[in-house]
CSV table of C-alpha atoms in Angstrom, one decimal:
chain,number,residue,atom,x,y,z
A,20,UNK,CA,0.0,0.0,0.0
A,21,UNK,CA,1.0,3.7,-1.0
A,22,UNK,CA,1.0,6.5,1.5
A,23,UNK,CA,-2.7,7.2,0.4
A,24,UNK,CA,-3.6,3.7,1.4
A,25,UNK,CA,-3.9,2.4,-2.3
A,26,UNK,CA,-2.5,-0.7,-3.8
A,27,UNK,CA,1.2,-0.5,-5.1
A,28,UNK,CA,2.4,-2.9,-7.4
A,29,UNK,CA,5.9,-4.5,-6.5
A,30,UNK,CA,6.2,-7.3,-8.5
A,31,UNK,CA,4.4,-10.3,-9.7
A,32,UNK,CA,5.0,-13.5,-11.6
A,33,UNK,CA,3.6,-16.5,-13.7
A,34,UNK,CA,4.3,-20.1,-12.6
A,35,UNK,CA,3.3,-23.5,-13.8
A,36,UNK,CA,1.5,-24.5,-10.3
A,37,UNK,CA,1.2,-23.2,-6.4
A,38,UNK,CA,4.2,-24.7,-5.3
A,39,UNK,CA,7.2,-24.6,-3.3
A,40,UNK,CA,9.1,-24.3,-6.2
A,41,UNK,CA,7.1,-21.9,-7.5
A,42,UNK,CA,7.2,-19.7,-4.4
A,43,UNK,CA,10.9,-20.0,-4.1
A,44,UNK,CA,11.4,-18.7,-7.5
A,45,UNK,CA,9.4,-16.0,-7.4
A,46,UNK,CA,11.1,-14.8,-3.8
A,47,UNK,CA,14.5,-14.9,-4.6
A,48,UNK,CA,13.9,-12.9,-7.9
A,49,UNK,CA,11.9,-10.2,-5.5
A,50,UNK,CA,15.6,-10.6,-3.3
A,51,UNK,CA,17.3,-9.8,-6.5
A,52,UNK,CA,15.4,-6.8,-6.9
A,53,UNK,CA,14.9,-5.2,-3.4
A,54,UNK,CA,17.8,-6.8,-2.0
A,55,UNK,CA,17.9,-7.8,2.3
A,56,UNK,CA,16.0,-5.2,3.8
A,57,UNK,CA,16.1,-5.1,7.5
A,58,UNK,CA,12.3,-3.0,7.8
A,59,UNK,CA,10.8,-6.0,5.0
A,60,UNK,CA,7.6,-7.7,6.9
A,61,UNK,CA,6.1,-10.6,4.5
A,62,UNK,CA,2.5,-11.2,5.6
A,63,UNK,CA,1.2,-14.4,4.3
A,64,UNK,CA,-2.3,-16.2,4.5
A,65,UNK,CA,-0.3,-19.2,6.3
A,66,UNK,CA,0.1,-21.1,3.5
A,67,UNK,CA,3.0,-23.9,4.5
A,68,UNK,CA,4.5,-23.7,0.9
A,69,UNK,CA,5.1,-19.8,1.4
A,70,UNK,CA,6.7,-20.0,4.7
A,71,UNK,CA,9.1,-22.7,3.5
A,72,UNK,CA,9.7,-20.2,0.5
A,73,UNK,CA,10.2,-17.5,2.7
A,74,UNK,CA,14.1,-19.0,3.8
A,75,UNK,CA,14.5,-17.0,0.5
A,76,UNK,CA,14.1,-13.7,3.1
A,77,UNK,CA,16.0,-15.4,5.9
A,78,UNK,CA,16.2,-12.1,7.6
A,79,UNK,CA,12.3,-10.8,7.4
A,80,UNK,CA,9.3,-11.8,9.9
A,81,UNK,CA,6.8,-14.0,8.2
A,82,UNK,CA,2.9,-12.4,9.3
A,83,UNK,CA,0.2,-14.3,9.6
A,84,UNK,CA,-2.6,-13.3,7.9
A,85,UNK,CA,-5.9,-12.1,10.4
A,86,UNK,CA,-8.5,-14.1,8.2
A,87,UNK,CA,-6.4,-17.9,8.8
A,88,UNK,CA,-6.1,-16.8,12.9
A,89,UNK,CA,-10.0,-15.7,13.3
A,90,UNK,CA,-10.5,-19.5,11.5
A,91,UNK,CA,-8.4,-21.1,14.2
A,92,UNK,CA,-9.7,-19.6,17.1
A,93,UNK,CA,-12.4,-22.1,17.8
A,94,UNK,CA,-9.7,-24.4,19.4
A,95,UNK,CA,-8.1,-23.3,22.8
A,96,UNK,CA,-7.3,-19.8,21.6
A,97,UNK,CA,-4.8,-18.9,25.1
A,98,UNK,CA,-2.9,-22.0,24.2
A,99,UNK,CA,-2.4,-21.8,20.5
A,100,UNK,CA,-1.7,-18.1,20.8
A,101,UNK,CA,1.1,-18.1,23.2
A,102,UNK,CA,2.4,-21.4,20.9
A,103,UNK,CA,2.8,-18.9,17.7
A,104,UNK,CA,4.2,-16.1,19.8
A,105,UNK,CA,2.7,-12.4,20.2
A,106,UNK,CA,4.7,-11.1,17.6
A,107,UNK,CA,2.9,-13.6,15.3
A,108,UNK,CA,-1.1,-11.9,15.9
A,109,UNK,CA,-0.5,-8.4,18.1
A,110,UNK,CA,0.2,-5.4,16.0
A,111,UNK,CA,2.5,-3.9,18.8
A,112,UNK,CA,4.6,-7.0,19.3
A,113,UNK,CA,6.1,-7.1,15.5
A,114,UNK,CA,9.5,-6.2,15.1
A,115,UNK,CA,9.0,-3.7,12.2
A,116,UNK,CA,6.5,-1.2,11.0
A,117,UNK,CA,3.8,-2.3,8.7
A,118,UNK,CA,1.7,0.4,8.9
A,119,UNK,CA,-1.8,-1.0,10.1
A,120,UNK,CA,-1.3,-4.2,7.0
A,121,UNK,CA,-3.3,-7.3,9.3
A,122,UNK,CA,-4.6,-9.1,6.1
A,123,UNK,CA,-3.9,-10.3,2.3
A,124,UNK,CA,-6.7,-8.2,1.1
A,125,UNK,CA,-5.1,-6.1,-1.5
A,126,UNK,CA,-3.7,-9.3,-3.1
A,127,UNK,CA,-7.0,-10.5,-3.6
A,128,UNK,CA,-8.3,-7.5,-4.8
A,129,UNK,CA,-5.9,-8.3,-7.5
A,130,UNK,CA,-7.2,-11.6,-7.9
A,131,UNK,CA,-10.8,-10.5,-8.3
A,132,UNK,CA,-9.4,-7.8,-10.8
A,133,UNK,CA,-7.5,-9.8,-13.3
A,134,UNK,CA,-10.1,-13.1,-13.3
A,135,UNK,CA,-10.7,-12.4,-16.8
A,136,UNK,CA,-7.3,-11.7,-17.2
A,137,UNK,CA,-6.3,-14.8,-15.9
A,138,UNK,CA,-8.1,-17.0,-18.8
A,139,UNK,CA,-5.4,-15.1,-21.4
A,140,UNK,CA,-2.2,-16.1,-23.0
A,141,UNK,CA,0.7,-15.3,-20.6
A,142,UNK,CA,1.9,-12.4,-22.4
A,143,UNK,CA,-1.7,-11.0,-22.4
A,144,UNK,CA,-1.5,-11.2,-18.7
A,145,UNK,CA,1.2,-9.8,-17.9
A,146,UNK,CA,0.3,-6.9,-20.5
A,147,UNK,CA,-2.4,-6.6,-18.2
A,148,UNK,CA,-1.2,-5.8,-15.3
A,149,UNK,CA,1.6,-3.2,-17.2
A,150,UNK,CA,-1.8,-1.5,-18.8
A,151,UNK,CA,-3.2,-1.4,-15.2
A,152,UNK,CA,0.1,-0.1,-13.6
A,153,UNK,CA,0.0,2.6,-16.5
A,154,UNK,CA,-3.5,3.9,-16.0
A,155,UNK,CA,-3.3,3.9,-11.8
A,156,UNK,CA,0.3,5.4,-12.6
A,157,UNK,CA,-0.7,8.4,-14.5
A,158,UNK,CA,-3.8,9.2,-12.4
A,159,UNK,CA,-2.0,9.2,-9.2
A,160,UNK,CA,1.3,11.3,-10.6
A,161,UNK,CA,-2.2,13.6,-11.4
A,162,UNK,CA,-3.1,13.7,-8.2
A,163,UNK,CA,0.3,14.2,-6.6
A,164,UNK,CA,0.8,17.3,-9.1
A,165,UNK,CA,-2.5,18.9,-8.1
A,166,UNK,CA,-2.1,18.3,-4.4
A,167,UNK,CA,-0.8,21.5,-1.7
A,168,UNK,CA,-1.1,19.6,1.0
A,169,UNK,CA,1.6,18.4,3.1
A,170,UNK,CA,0.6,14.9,3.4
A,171,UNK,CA,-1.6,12.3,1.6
A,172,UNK,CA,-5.7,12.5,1.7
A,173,UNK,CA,-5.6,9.3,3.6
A,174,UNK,CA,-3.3,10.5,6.3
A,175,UNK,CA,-5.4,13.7,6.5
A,176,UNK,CA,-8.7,12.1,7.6
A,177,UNK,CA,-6.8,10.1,10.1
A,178,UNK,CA,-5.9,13.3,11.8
A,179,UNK,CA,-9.1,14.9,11.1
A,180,UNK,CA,-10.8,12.0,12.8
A,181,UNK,CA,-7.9,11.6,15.7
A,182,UNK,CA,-8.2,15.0,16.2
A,183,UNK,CA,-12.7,15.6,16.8
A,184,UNK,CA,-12.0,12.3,19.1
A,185,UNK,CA,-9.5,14.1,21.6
A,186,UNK,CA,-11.2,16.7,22.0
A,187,UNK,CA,-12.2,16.2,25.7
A,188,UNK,CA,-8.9,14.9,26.4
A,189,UNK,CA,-6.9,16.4,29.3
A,190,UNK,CA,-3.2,16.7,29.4
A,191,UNK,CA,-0.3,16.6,32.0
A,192,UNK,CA,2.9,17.6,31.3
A,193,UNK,CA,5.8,15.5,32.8
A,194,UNK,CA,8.7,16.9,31.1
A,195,UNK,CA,10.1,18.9,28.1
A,196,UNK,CA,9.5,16.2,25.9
A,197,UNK,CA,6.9,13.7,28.1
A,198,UNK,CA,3.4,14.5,28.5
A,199,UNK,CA,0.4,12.4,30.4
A,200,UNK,CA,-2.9,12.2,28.6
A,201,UNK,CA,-6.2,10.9,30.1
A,202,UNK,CA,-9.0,9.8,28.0
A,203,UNK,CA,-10.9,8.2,30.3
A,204,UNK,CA,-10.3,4.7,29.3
A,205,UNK,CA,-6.9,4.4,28.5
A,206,UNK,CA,-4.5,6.9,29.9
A,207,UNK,CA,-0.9,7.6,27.2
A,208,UNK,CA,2.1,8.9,27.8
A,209,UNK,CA,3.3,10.6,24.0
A,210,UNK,CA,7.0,11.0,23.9
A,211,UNK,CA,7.8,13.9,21.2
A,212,UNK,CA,11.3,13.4,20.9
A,213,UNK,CA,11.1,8.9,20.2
A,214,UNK,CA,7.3,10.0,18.7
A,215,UNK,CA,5.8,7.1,20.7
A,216,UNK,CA,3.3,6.8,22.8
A,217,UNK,CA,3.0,4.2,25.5
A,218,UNK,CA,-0.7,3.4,24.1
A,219,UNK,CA,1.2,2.2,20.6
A,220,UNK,CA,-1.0,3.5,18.2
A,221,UNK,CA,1.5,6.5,17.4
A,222,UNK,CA,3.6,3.4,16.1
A,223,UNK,CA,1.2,1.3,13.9
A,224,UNK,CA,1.0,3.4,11.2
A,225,UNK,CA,3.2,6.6,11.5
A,226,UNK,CA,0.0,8.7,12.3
A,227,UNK,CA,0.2,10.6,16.1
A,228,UNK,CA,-2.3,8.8,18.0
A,229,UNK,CA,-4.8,10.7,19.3
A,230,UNK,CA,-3.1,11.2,23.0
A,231,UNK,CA,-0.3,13.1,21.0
A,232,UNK,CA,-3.1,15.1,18.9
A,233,UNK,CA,-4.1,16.6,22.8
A,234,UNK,CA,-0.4,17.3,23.7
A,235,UNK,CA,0.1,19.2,19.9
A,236,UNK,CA,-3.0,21.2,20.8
A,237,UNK,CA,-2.1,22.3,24.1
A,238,UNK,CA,1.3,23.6,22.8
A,239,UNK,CA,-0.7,25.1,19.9
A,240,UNK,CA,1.1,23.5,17.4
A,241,UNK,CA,-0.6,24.7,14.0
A,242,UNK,CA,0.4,21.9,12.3
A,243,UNK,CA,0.4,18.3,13.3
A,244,UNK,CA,0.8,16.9,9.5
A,245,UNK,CA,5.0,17.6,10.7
A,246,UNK,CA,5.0,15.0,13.1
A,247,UNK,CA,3.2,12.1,10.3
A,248,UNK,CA,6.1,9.5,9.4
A,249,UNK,CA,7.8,10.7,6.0
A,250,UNK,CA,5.5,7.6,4.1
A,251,UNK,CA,2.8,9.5,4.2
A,252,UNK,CA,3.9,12.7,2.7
A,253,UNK,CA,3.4,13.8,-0.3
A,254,UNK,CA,6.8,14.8,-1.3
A,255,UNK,CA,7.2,11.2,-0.6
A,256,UNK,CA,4.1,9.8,-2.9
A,257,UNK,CA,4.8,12.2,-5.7
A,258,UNK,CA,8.2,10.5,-5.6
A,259,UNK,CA,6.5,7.2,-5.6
A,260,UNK,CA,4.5,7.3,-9.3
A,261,UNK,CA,7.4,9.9,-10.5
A,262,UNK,CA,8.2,7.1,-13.5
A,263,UNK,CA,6.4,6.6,-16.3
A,264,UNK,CA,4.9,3.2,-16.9
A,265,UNK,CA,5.3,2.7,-21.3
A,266,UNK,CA,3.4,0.7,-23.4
A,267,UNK,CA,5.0,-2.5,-24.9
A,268,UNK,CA,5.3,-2.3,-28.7
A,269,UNK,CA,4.6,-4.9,-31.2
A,270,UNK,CA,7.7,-7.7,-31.5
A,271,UNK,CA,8.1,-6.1,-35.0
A,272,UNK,CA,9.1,-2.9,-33.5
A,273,UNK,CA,11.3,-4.6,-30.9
A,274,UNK,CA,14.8,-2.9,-30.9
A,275,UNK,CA,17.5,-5.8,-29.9
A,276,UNK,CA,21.6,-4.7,-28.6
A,277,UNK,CA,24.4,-6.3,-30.2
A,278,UNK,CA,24.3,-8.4,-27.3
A,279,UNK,CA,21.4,-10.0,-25.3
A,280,UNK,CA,21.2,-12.3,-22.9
A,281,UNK,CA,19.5,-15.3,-23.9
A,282,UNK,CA,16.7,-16.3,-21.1
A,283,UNK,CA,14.8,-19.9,-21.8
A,284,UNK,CA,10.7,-20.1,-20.9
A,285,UNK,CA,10.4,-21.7,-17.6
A,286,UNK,CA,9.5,-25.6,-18.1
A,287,UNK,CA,5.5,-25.5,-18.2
A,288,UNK,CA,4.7,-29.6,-18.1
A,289,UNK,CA,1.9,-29.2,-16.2
């Protein structure tokens, strides 16, 4: 997902079945592209095949998709969820950000989207998904160049909405940087220095939670968009769709170097 909470394209791939093999493949050419990256979170549907894939990202946390743990709950839940490990279901126990992401439903949004699609020659396919990239590309490059705000229209009704529901909050200061908020249910401590708050939901998705919204308006703070985590910005999104997604010409216009590496189709005997 982009900074305006829309689906992003990364990569995606033909293979002959669902299969280990398949999955491996497909994840070490991802590797190839991204390289190791220590913030990378993989959030899966549970699927044995993927997590076995997944040694191809030795170094990221494999998540558990919501849907597969809500289906498993109807056997002693206390038991089986301190088996998988907090870090496995809670938000607040991962080890890196991933921004709110509990379930695998923009992958099948995708699904749904290209069922048609699907029933095509591969090279239809995958033409596809480029004419898809293409059109969502050029609308939201639109959108970024026509945008003065600060950050994206998604963070912006976050804060809208974090901001009407503090209102009756009250507010202690501790420190320079430390300051106590009550809410009545929950009480938060918002540090503005770390920009965390003991509540955790200033960490989930890079948003100030709604204890830190209080503490920003008691210091009158004008704007709160300066303390949103850089992925929401629209510097940042602009930046995102800054590349222009071409169309694929006819082989007969192909234009072939001197020298080409030769790559053979993958072995389809299925």
């Amino acid at each position: 997902m982009d900074g305006n909470n829309q689906i992003l394209f990364i990569a995606f791939g033909v293979g002959k079945t669902e299969s280990e093999e398949s999955w491996i493949w497909f994840l070490s050419r991802l590797k190839e592209c991204v390289g190791d990256m220590s913030s990378l979170a993989i959030i899966s549907d549970r699927d044995n095949l993927i997590e076995m894939a997944a040694k191809a990202y030795r170094e990221s946390d494999l998540k558990e998709s919501l849907g597969r743990l809500r289906r498993a709950l109807n056997d002693d839940c206390q038991t089986w969820l301190d088996r998988i490990g907090n870090e496995r279901w809670a938000r607040l126990c991962f080890s890196v950000v991933q921004y709110n992401t509990m379930t695998t439903n923009s992958v099948e949004f995708i699904n749904a989207l290209s069922r048609d699609a699907r029933k095509l020659p591969i090279t239809m396919l995958i033409d596809f998904f480029r004419a898809t990239m293409q059109q969502w590309w050029c609308q939201r490059r639109n959108v970024g160049a026509e945008s003065k705000k600060d950050v994206t229209e998604y963070a912006e009704k976050v804060i809208d909405k974090r901001i009407n529901k503090s209102a009756a909050f009250r507010v202690y200061r501790i420190d320079q940087i430390r300051y106590e908020v009550t809410d009545q249910m929950k009480n938060g401590i918002a540090n503005l220095e770390s920009r965390y708050c003991t509540c955790g939901k200033w960490k989930l998705p890079g948003i100030p939670c709604t204890h830190a919204m209080t503490v920003f308006k008691e210091l009158r703070y004008q704007h709160c968009s300066a303390w949103v985590s850089s992925y929401f910005r629209m510097e940042t999104y602009r930046s995102t769709y800054v590349e222009v997604v071409f169309h694929v010409p006819v082989p007969a216009e192909y234009k072939e170097p001197n020298e080409v590496m030769v790559v053979l189709p993958p072995l389809m005997d299925k």
